Amino acid sequence: MAAHFLCCGGFFWSDFSMDPEGSMLDESGRRRKVHGMLKLYYGLNEEGKAPEQPQSLDPCDINGPHFDPELYLNKLRRECSLGELMDHETCMVKQIRSLDSDMQTLVYENYNKFISATDTIRKMKNDFKKMEDEMDCLSANMAAITDFSASISGTLQDQHAQITKLSGVHTLLRKLQFLFELPARLNKCLELQAYAQAVSSHRRARCVLQQYSHLPSFKGIQDDCNAIMEKLAQELRQKFRDGGTSAKDLSECVELLLQLDEPAEELCEKFLSHARSRLEQDLQGLEAEIKPHLPIPAVKEAATCRSPSTAALGSPKDSPKMLSLPSPTPNTDILEFIDRGCNEFVSSLCLVITSYQELFINHAQTGELASKNIPQMANNKLKAFVDDLAARYFSLVERRIQEEKGVSDNSLLVRALDRFHRRLQAVSKLLPGSTVPNQGTEIVIRAATERVKQYLTALQSFYMDSLTDVRQALATPRLSVAAASVAGGGAHLGGAASGRDAPNSLPELLSSLSASILNQIKSVLASVHLFTAKDITFSNKPYFKGEFCSQGVRENLVVNFIRFVCQSSRQFCESAGDKGGSTPPALLLLLSRLCLDFETSTISYILTLTDEQFLVQHQNPITPVTTLCGEAREAAQKLLNHYVKVQGLIISQMLRKSVETRDWVNTIEPRNVRAVMKRVVEDTTSIDVQVGLLYEEGVRKAHSSDSSKRTFSVYSSSRQQPRYAASYTPSAPMDTNLLSNIHKLFSERIDIFSSVEFNKVSVMTGIIKISLKTFLECVRLRTFGRYGLQQIQVDCHYLQMYLWRFVSDENLVHFLLDEIVGSSAHRCLDPCPMEQSVIEVICERG
Amino acid sequence: SLVTKQIKIRPNLRIHIIDFDDENNIINKNVLLHQAGEIWHIAASPADKAVITTCYNKTSDSRVVSCAAVWRMPSDWDSGSHESPDDSAHNAQTLELLCHLDNSAHGNAACVLWEPMGDGKRVISLADNHALLWDLQESCTQATVSSTATLEGKGQLKFTSGKWSPHHNCSQLATANDTSIRGWDLRTMSQIYCIENAHGQLVRDLDFNPNRQYYLASCGDDCKVKFWDVRNVQEPVKTLEEHSHWVWSVRYNHSHDQLVLTASSDSRLILSNMVSISSEPFGHLVDDEELSEGEDNHQEEKSKEPLKDNVVSTYEEHEDSVYAAEWSSADPWLFASLSYDGRLVINRVPRALKYSILL
């Protein structure tokens, strides 16, 4: 019973798979169990259910595969009571019954399918039978066809061989015909100027002809061809040489010639020489633009000379514009020139390089010519060619740049240089190893340095011109202090064209001078700054980033200019030092103040400005601000000292003349202060005002309210009668000079031409010291009569009354005047001094 | 050894002869009266130390005239040195007039120059714009003008100073007028060179380098001392700017021409060592013989580097303007200076310098 059940299990399973939507879905639990059992039976342990395994090995497990009914029965019988057995039996029967019914249901359900399956199988069996027959038939037919085909090809074998041969002959004949026709064809091509076709035809035939050249007929053809090709080559060369053809034609020409085994070197040379001739035309064109200006340098020179002065004469603010105005403009400006150079020369040079490279280098590398080292040779030739022409171009450009002397619009030059430089980059791209761009950069650098130099010269000449103007302004309305302060209207009336708006007081002149210098420097810096602008190609070259800024602009331009100012100032002291005539003293004073201002503020301002504008990196040793300030201070000191010396000399000269030209022995009794002394006091006063305009007052020693009187009494007390008498008694030399000598012992030694401080009092002290010392020395060289001495007394008292207020230490004036009177008494034949009261009356009256 | 120093005191009527006894450091003073007038310039004959010339101011009819004359000092003046200085003033002797260098036709005499190293027969006097060459005859008692040279030009030209060159067989004279220095050839009495604007202002004094024939020193009111090579008068060879007022006198040392004395109205006397333009720019040239005897370190000091010019020392003993400075004619290391207040200062070249020059 169990066996039967098991036997039917196979159908169950297959059935299940065939009909998944069976009617037992409702009893899924059972079905799974059945399913599991079936699976178990067929060993489809797909999921490897290990835990079921031991259970199923049990022979007493009714659902296990090793179930042993005997054992099971025995076991049951042994273990169970009767009641239990009965129950088990009923249960078993019930189970069997349910199983039976299940099976029945399955069989019923799948019956039709079983039947149709059986039918199908039967039908298939019949069909296969028929097919086998047809296959047999087919194979028989195929065998027949094979036989037949073999026989056909056997028969056609001979004819086929013949046809192949014929076709070969045909090709050969065609080739031969081509060969025979070749000369004619070539001729025709030649006539039509279809050179390319001719060359390609000839190339095709060349090998054959070469190979069969031992046959006379072929030889003939070859000769003909060669003759024609020679002609063709000749014609090509002619065309090549004519040079009238376009670059494209030319390159085609070269290509053909190369294919004709023309020696490449020669071709290179010819190509280059042809290119050279065209480029040289460009160069000549450029040269022609330069040439016309050469014969008139004198005119230009004059123009350049005039230009800064005219600029300086106008208001300084407009000077950049002014400078540009009269600059010597050649026929074309530099930008146009460079443009022309770039467009004509550089671009055609580039074109030549490209086509040359295309022809001889790139092309040759791919073709069969590569083996002959042609690229190498061609490259060298090209380099030499480019270098040579570029050198000529550069020399032209440099010549043109050199003509750019007027420091007019710098942007024009910068733009021109930029364009020049930019265009050369194209050459560097085409010829990576070329030195041309570097040379170009060098030219730009040279031009820039040259330009900086020109600016320096321009600044210098501007400065000198400004000084000339200042000098004129100082000279024309014999101005200065008195004129400016007393009669302001006089300047308006007397003021000439230049005097109209020219500031004519010293402080104004000074401020306008320093302002115009500063403006000029600023505008020059701005112009030079163009060289380092971001959009300029060469501005990022290391030279323009570093050296140009630090050495070129800072050192060579700014520092040198400052140095120049100091130096030229110093020259005023040296060259004009003798006689002091050439430089007006007011100018010295003004310059001294200018240098002092430079020292205190202007220099550091200018240098900071420069450093900021040019981002100077201090890699090279640069001149520190302190050095320049020191120089400026030194110059200022020197100028001021010189001013003191010159003014002192002017007054000295007056005093000296007045002492030397007078007959002191026979002079009349003094009634007045001599006019010279009044003049001296007047001049000293005006100098005082003049200095006061530019320099601060300075410190002086405190003096009493009635200074002149107090000291005068001291000085007159030393002039007691005994002294004069004693001076001629040889026995008592000590007594005579006792007072004066004691005075000298306690007073400091006076350095006459000593350095002065930067203030008014010190300057005035210096001037008065020099004047009075001269007076003293001159007096000592003269012989006086009685009235002569008295006149000196009057004069000295007068000076005493007015001069003390100018100096830092009035005792100095007293001492020197004392000495003068003392010395004149010494030199007096009849020393009889005037009454003090009389002197005072005379002086107060005068 | 007795050293004679003739010194003028100006402006005065006396001549003080000052003897300086080197060994005992004693100064003796002799006073000679010069009654003709105050002396502005004095010069001693190279041949006879008793004969001198003076230029002096004479006041007559309330006019001051400058004259020149040749004098003989009394023969026994140097015996007076035994007397104490105190009473030397009392037995002042009078100069004996030999002859006047009568030049009233030519103007005021500025100075009289003796022919250097001559026989005391020829003198030149400078008067206004004339240079007069005198021949002294019959032991200086008679003077005749043998030739004259006249400076011509605009304005009133006046010689201020002059110097007879000891070189070229004593045929050259240098004179100063205003700011220029002129050279004259005495044979033709014509100008041979002219340094225009030698100084910014008046040229006060001149001196010839005793060893280098073309070198000339000048000083003036521009506070400078300039050294000239008269073959090239465009630029001075050297300029000293040590003084702070007019320089009145410049003197080369008679034997060691690197030593230059300058006196100035800034009351200073400056002794400079101008080695680079001296006749011994490399120091004293030592003979081989001397070298071999000398020590090694001694030899090292004699490097052939040109020595540097420098100011040796500045003498500030004077309280007033120093108008004259003079080297001793007997002892090359001794010099004297005279200032306005009548102070005469005698100094010696510093020992260290002396040895460095000698050794």
Tab-separated table of N, CA, C and O in Angstrom, chain B residues 70-161:
chain	number	residue	atom	x	y	z
B	70	VAL	N	117.599	151.577	1.055
B	70	VAL	CA	118.554	150.558	1.473
B	70	VAL	C	119.265	151.095	2.695
B	70	VAL	O	119.669	152.266	2.728
B	71	TRP	N	119.426	150.267	3.698
B	71	TRP	CA	120.010	150.687	4.971
B	71	TRP	C	121.143	149.747	5.347
B	71	TRP	O	121.144	148.583	4.985
B	72	ARG	N	122.012	150.290	6.147
B	72	ARG	CA	123.020	149.425	6.751
B	72	ARG	C	122.797	149.471	8.260
B	72	ARG	O	122.632	150.522	8.856
B	73	MET	N	122.805	148.302	8.847
B	73	MET	CA	122.639	148.251	10.281
B	73	MET	C	123.983	148.559	10.930
B	73	MET	O	125.026	148.234	10.362
B	74	PRO	N	123.958	149.162	12.083
B	74	PRO	CA	125.221	149.467	12.745
B	74	PRO	C	126.033	148.195	12.949
B	74	PRO	O	125.475	147.115	13.199
B	75	SER	N	127.340	148.340	12.822
B	75	SER	CA	128.194	147.153	12.807
B	75	SER	C	128.218	146.421	14.147
B	75	SER	O	128.411	145.223	14.200
B	76	ASP	N	127.979	147.143	15.204
B	76	ASP	CA	128.126	146.490	16.500
B	76	ASP	C	126.793	146.012	17.061
B	76	ASP	O	126.653	145.786	18.246
B	77	TRP	N	125.782	145.849	16.219
B	77	TRP	CA	124.469	145.525	16.763
B	77	TRP	C	124.438	144.154	17.422
B	77	TRP	O	123.746	143.923	18.382
B	78	ASP	N	125.264	143.256	16.896
B	78	ASP	CA	125.141	141.919	17.493
B	78	ASP	C	125.943	141.784	18.786
B	78	ASP	O	125.767	140.864	19.546
B	79	SER	N	126.818	142.783	19.010
B	79	SER	CA	127.519	142.732	20.295
B	79	SER	C	126.570	143.097	21.418
B	79	SER	O	126.747	142.714	22.565
B	80	GLY	N	125.527	143.817	21.075
B	80	GLY	CA	124.572	144.245	22.077
B	80	GLY	C	123.768	143.100	22.663
B	80	GLY	O	123.026	143.267	23.614
B	81	SER	N	123.928	141.977	22.106
B	81	SER	CA	123.153	140.839	22.565
B	81	SER	C	123.509	140.426	23.980
B	81	SER	O	122.760	139.707	24.631
B	82	HIS	N	124.634	140.873	24.408
B	82	HIS	CA	125.012	140.507	25.769
B	82	HIS	C	124.217	141.286	26.795
B	82	HIS	O	124.066	140.846	27.916
B	83	GLU	N	123.718	142.403	26.361
B	83	GLU	CA	122.970	143.203	27.326
B	83	GLU	C	121.626	142.554	27.629
B	83	GLU	O	121.113	141.770	26.837
B	84	SER	N	121.130	142.926	28.737
B	84	SER	CA	119.839	142.351	29.119
B	84	SER	C	118.760	142.957	28.231
B	84	SER	O	118.883	144.113	27.814
B	85	PRO	N	117.707	142.204	27.924
B	85	PRO	CA	116.668	142.711	27.045
B	85	PRO	C	116.006	143.972	27.586
B	85	PRO	O	115.512	144.790	26.803
B	86	ASP	N	116.005	144.113	28.869
B	86	ASP	CA	115.272	145.227	29.479
B	86	ASP	C	115.779	146.583	29.016
B	86	ASP	O	115.000	147.440	28.624
B	87	ASP	N	117.075	146.699	29.021
B	87	ASP	CA	117.574	148.034	28.687
B	87	ASP	C	117.987	148.165	27.222
B	87	ASP	O	118.591	149.140	26.826
B	88	SER	N	117.673	147.171	26.447
B	88	SER	CA	118.019	147.255	25.033
B	88	SER	C	117.274	148.400	24.371
B	88	SER	O	117.753	148.976	23.392
B	89	ALA	N	116.114	148.705	24.889
B	89	ALA	CA	115.341	149.788	24.298
B	89	ALA	C	116.031	151.136	24.463
B	89	ALA	O	115.860	152.026	23.635
B	90	HIS	N	116.778	151.220	25.517
B	90	HIS	CA	117.376	152.522	25.802
B	90	HIS	C	118.549	152.837	24.895
B	90	HIS	O	118.718	153.966	24.488
B	91	ASN	N	119.297	151.815	24.567
B	91	ASN	CA	120.420	152.131	23.702
B	91	ASN	C	120.121	151.740	22.265
B	91	ASN	O	120.900	151.083	21.600
B	92	ALA	N	118.923	152.112	21.838
B	92	ALA	CA	118.542	151.823	20.465
B	92	ALA	C	119.433	152.601	19.510
B	92	ALA	O	119.719	153.774	19.715
B	93	GLN	N	119.882	151.910	18.480
B	93	GLN	CA	120.782	152.554	17.535
B	93	GLN	C	120.023	152.909	16.272
B	93	GLN	O	118.928	152.396	16.005
B	94	THR	N	120.613	153.739	15.512
B	94	THR	CA	119.939	154.211	14.321
B	94	THR	C	120.542	153.532	13.093
B	94	THR	O	121.732	153.243	13.045
B	95	LEU	N	119.669	153.267	12.125
B	95	LEU	CA	120.134	152.688	10.867
B	95	LEU	C	120.861	153.730	10.048
B	95	LEU	O	120.520	154.916	10.080
B	96	GLU	N	121.787	153.244	9.299
B	96	GLU	CA	122.533	154.161	8.430
B	96	GLU	C	121.954	154.045	7.026
B	96	GLU	O	121.902	152.945	6.437
B	97	LEU	N	121.506	155.167	6.496
B	97	LEU	CA	120.898	155.154	5.167
B	97	LEU	C	121.976	154.998	4.109
B	97	LEU	O	122.959	155.726	4.105
B	98	LEU	N	121.799	154.011	3.261
B	98	LEU	CA	122.756	153.837	2.165
B	98	LEU	C	122.264	154.587	0.935
B	98	LEU	O	122.968	155.370	0.342
B	99	CYS	N	121.048	154.299	0.536
B	99	CYS	CA	120.506	155.058	-0.580
B	99	CYS	C	118.999	154.911	-0.629
B	99	CYS	O	118.441	153.949	-0.117
B	100	HIS	N	118.350	155.863	-1.225
B	100	HIS	CA	116.907	155.758	-1.484
B	100	HIS	C	116.714	155.035	-2.801
B	100	HIS	O	117.452	155.242	-3.745
B	101	LEU	N	115.763	154.206	-2.823
B	101	LEU	CA	115.350	153.668	-4.120
B	101	LEU	C	114.284	154.647	-4.598
B	101	LEU	O	113.092	154.479	-4.381
B	102	ASP	N	114.770	155.724	-5.191
B	102	ASP	CA	113.908	156.859	-5.444
B	102	ASP	C	112.967	156.561	-6.594
B	102	ASP	O	113.371	156.465	-7.744
B	103	ASN	N	111.752	156.446	-6.260
B	103	ASN	CA	110.803	156.035	-7.300
B	103	ASN	C	109.541	156.873	-7.246
B	103	ASN	O	108.458	156.384	-7.525
B	104	SER	N	109.717	158.112	-6.863
B	104	SER	CA	108.527	158.948	-6.725
B	104	SER	C	107.782	159.068	-8.057
B	104	SER	O	106.575	159.237	-8.087
B	105	ALA	N	108.527	158.921	-9.127
B	105	ALA	CA	107.881	159.001	-10.440
B	105	ALA	C	106.974	157.795	-10.698
B	105	ALA	O	106.065	157.862	-11.507
B	106	HIS	N	107.297	156.733	-9.996
B	106	HIS	CA	106.576	155.507	-10.311
B	106	HIS	C	105.488	155.180	-9.294
B	106	HIS	O	104.741	154.235	-9.468
B	107	GLY	N	105.411	155.908	-8.219
B	107	GLY	CA	104.333	155.646	-7.271
B	107	GLY	C	104.817	155.034	-5.980
B	107	GLY	O	106.017	154.999	-5.699
B	108	ASN	N	103.885	154.570	-5.191
B	108	ASN	CA	104.176	154.070	-3.866
B	108	ASN	C	104.801	152.685	-3.916
B	108	ASN	O	104.279	151.779	-4.566
B	109	ALA	N	105.883	152.514	-3.166
B	109	ALA	CA	106.565	151.218	-3.158
B	109	ALA	C	105.779	150.235	-2.303
B	109	ALA	O	105.306	150.573	-1.221
B	110	ALA	N	105.635	149.056	-2.812
B	110	ALA	CA	104.921	148.026	-2.050
B	110	ALA	C	105.919	147.073	-1.412
B	110	ALA	O	105.763	146.682	-0.258
B	111	CYS	N	106.950	146.686	-2.161
B	111	CYS	CA	107.948	145.826	-1.563
B	111	CYS	C	109.232	145.855	-2.380
B	111	CYS	O	109.241	146.291	-3.536
B	112	VAL	N	110.296	145.441	-1.715
B	112	VAL	CA	111.600	145.398	-2.369
B	112	VAL	C	112.118	143.968	-2.263
B	112	VAL	O	112.018	143.348	-1.217
B	113	LEU	N	112.609	143.467	-3.381
B	113	LEU	CA	113.065	142.082	-3.402
B	113	LEU	C	114.542	142.046	-3.753
B	113	LEU	O	114.986	142.700	-4.687
B	114	TRP	N	115.310	141.293	-2.994
B	114	TRP	CA	116.716	141.070	-3.324
B	114	TRP	C	116.834	139.904	-4.274
B	114	TRP	O	116.020	138.994	-4.256
B	115	GLU	N	117.877	139.974	-5.085
B	115	GLU	CA	118.142	138.819	-5.949
B	115	GLU	C	118.509	137.638	-5.062
B	115	GLU	O	119.424	137.726	-4.249
B	116	PRO	N	117.784	136.545	-5.204
B	116	PRO	CA	118.067	135.430	-4.306
B	116	PRO	C	119.473	134.880	-4.577
B	116	PRO	O	119.858	134.705	-5.734
B	117	MET	N	120.187	134.623	-3.529
B	117	MET	CA	121.522	134.039	-3.596
B	117	MET	C	122.473	134.869	-4.470
B	117	MET	O	123.440	134.377	-5.005
B	118	GLY	N	122.115	136.147	-4.675
B	118	GLY	CA	122.981	136.971	-5.512
B	118	GLY	C	124.106	137.597	-4.683
B	118	GLY	O	124.328	137.218	-3.530
B	119	ASP	N	124.741	138.561	-5.316
B	119	ASP	CA	125.842	139.194	-4.603
B	119	ASP	C	125.395	140.500	-3.948
B	119	ASP	O	126.195	141.366	-3.607
B	120	GLY	N	124.087	140.662	-3.790
B	120	GLY	CA	123.588	141.837	-3.115
B	120	GLY	C	123.694	143.085	-3.941
B	120	GLY	O	123.795	144.180	-3.424
B	121	LYS	N	123.673	142.921	-5.263
B	121	LYS	CA	123.820	144.089	-6.129
B	121	LYS	C	122.540	144.412	-6.889
B	121	LYS	O	122.461	145.439	-7.545
B	122	ARG	N	121.619	143.481	-6.832
B	122	ARG	CA	120.412	143.729	-7.630
B	122	ARG	C	119.175	143.609	-6.757
B	122	ARG	O	119.027	142.643	-6.008
B	123	VAL	N	118.330	144.594	-6.864
B	123	VAL	CA	117.040	144.515	-6.181
B	123	VAL	C	115.942	144.909	-7.149
B	123	VAL	O	116.179	145.593	-8.138
B	124	ILE	N	114.765	144.445	-6.804
B	124	ILE	CA	113.579	144.853	-7.578
B	124	ILE	C	112.644	145.519	-6.603
B	124	ILE	O	112.439	145.028	-5.485
B	125	SER	N	112.102	146.646	-7.005
B	125	SER	CA	111.067	147.234	-6.164
B	125	SER	C	109.777	147.277	-6.962
B	125	SER	O	109.782	147.507	-8.167
B	126	LEU	N	108.709	147.025	-6.238
B	126	LEU	CA	107.395	147.091	-6.865
B	126	LEU	C	106.720	148.349	-6.370
B	126	LEU	O	106.583	148.556	-5.156
B	127	ALA	N	106.317	149.163	-7.320
B	127	ALA	CA	105.683	150.413	-6.937
B	127	ALA	C	104.477	150.636	-7.817
B	127	ALA	O	104.607	150.684	-9.041
B	128	ASP	N	103.325	150.736	-7.184
B	128	ASP	CA	102.062	150.813	-7.921
B	128	ASP	C	102.025	149.762	-9.038
B	128	ASP	O	102.029	148.585	-8.754
B	129	ASN	N	102.070	150.232	-10.301
B	129	ASN	CA	101.992	149.236	-11.366
B	129	ASN	C	103.320	149.074	-12.103
B	129	ASN	O	103.371	148.674	-13.248
B	130	HIS	N	104.422	149.412	-11.415
B	130	HIS	CA	105.728	149.265	-12.055
B	130	HIS	C	106.575	148.279	-11.283
B	130	HIS	O	106.508	148.213	-10.066
B	131	ALA	N	107.358	147.542	-12.001
B	131	ALA	CA	108.391	146.716	-11.385
B	131	ALA	C	109.730	147.298	-11.841
B	131	ALA	O	109.970	147.429	-13.040
B	132	LEU	N	110.561	147.680	-10.881
B	132	LEU	CA	111.818	148.358	-11.234
B	132	LEU	C	112.986	147.487	-10.824
B	132	LEU	O	113.036	147.012	-9.686
B	133	LEU	N	113.889	147.285	-11.741
B	133	LEU	CA	115.093	146.516	-11.435
B	133	LEU	C	116.229	147.517	-11.193
B	133	LEU	O	116.536	148.338	-12.030
B	134	TRP	N	116.773	147.455	-9.999
B	134	TRP	CA	117.821	148.404	-9.608
B	134	TRP	C	119.153	147.701	-9.568
B	134	TRP	O	119.246	146.543	-9.161
B	135	ASP	N	120.169	148.490	-9.989
B	135	ASP	CA	121.542	148.021	-9.779
B	135	ASP	C	122.126	148.849	-8.647
B	135	ASP	O	122.083	150.083	-8.667
B	136	LEU	N	122.641	148.171	-7.626
B	136	LEU	CA	123.264	148.885	-6.516
B	136	LEU	C	124.762	148.917	-6.748
B	136	LEU	O	125.367	147.875	-7.026
B	137	GLN	N	125.319	150.089	-6.650
B	137	GLN	CA	126.752	150.210	-6.913
B	137	GLN	C	127.439	150.848	-5.718
B	137	GLN	O	126.808	151.449	-4.861
B	138	GLU	N	128.719	150.663	-5.752
B	138	GLU	CA	129.563	151.269	-4.732
B	138	GLU	C	129.041	150.949	-3.340
B	138	GLU	O	128.591	151.802	-2.599
B	139	SER	N	129.086	149.687	-3.085
B	139	SER	CA	128.600	149.098	-1.835
B	139	SER	C	127.265	149.707	-1.418
B	139	SER	O	127.123	150.296	-0.349
B	140	CYS	N	126.385	149.617	-2.358
B	140	CYS	CA	124.979	149.925	-2.139
B	140	CYS	C	124.670	151.389	-1.877
B	140	CYS	O	123.601	151.738	-1.396
B	141	THR	N	125.570	152.211	-2.144
B	141	THR	CA	125.268	153.611	-1.865
B	141	THR	C	124.651	154.310	-3.050
B	141	THR	O	124.184	155.437	-2.958
B	142	GLN	N	124.652	153.692	-4.167
B	142	GLN	CA	124.072	154.331	-5.338
B	142	GLN	C	123.189	153.325	-6.064
B	142	GLN	O	123.582	152.180	-6.288
B	143	ALA	N	122.015	153.760	-6.402
B	143	ALA	CA	121.075	152.850	-7.064
B	143	ALA	C	120.604	153.453	-8.366
B	143	ALA	O	120.234	154.623	-8.410
B	144	THR	N	120.697	152.662	-9.432
B	144	THR	CA	120.179	153.140	-10.701
B	144	THR	C	119.196	152.109	-11.251
B	144	THR	O	119.391	150.899	-11.107
B	145	VAL	N	118.185	152.631	-11.869
B	145	VAL	CA	117.195	151.740	-12.474
B	145	VAL	C	117.769	151.183	-13.756
B	145	VAL	O	118.188	151.944	-14.607
B	146	SER	N	117.864	149.876	-13.837
B	146	SER	CA	118.407	149.307	-15.070
B	146	SER	C	117.291	148.945	-16.040
B	146	SER	O	117.466	149.039	-17.241
B	147	SER	N	116.165	148.519	-15.539
B	147	SER	CA	115.054	148.278	-16.461
B	147	SER	C	113.738	148.307	-15.684
B	147	SER	O	113.721	148.128	-14.466
B	148	THR	N	112.661	148.542	-16.408
B	148	THR	CA	111.352	148.587	-15.762
B	148	THR	C	110.338	147.782	-16.561
B	148	THR	O	110.496	147.562	-17.760
B	149	ALA	N	109.360	147.358	-15.839
B	149	ALA	CA	108.216	146.714	-16.506
B	149	ALA	C	106.974	147.383	-15.960
B	149	ALA	O	106.921	147.723	-14.776
B	150	THR	N	105.999	147.584	-16.821
B	150	THR	CA	104.790	148.255	-16.380
B	150	THR	C	103.588	147.373	-16.675
B	150	THR	O	103.464	146.808	-17.753
B	151	LEU	N	102.770	147.297	-15.660
B	151	LEU	CA	101.539	146.516	-15.819
B	151	LEU	C	100.477	147.441	-16.372
B	151	LEU	O	100.220	148.504	-15.798
B	152	GLU	N	99.907	147.065	-17.482
B	152	GLU	CA	98.923	147.945	-18.064
B	152	GLU	C	97.584	147.255	-18.190
B	152	GLU	O	97.507	146.057	-18.442
B	153	GLY	N	96.559	148.024	-17.992
B	153	GLY	CA	95.228	147.445	-18.129
B	153	GLY	C	94.195	148.425	-17.638
B	153	GLY	O	94.506	149.598	-17.393
B	154	LYS	N	93.025	147.969	-17.483
B	154	LYS	CA	91.929	148.835	-17.067
B	154	LYS	C	92.052	149.149	-15.586
B	154	LYS	O	92.509	148.330	-14.802
B	155	GLY	N	91.643	150.306	-15.214
B	155	GLY	CA	91.580	150.669	-13.809
B	155	GLY	C	92.946	150.933	-13.214
B	155	GLY	O	93.954	150.966	-13.906
B	156	GLN	N	92.944	151.109	-11.913
B	156	GLN	CA	94.190	151.395	-11.220
B	156	GLN	C	94.808	150.084	-10.791
B	156	GLN	O	94.368	149.467	-9.828
B	157	LEU	N	95.815	149.677	-11.517
B	157	LEU	CA	96.453	148.416	-11.161
B	157	LEU	C	97.577	148.696	-10.192
B	157	LEU	O	98.301	149.679	-10.310
B	158	LYS	N	97.710	147.789	-9.231
B	158	LYS	CA	98.707	147.996	-8.201
B	158	LYS	C	99.265	146.650	-7.799
B	158	LYS	O	98.502	145.727	-7.504
B	159	PHE	N	100.614	146.609	-7.807
B	159	PHE	CA	101.211	145.376	-7.302
B	159	PHE	C	101.018	145.318	-5.796
B	159	PHE	O	101.228	146.308	-5.088
B	160	THR	N	100.617	144.186	-5.307
B	160	THR	CA	100.473	144.062	-3.865
B	160	THR	C	101.637	143.294	-3.256
B	160	THR	O	101.977	143.487	-2.099
B	161	SER	N	102.224	142.435	-4.058
B	161	SER	CA	103.273	141.577	-3.509
B	161	SER	C	104.062	140.972	-4.661
B	161	SER	O	103.616	141.008	-5.812
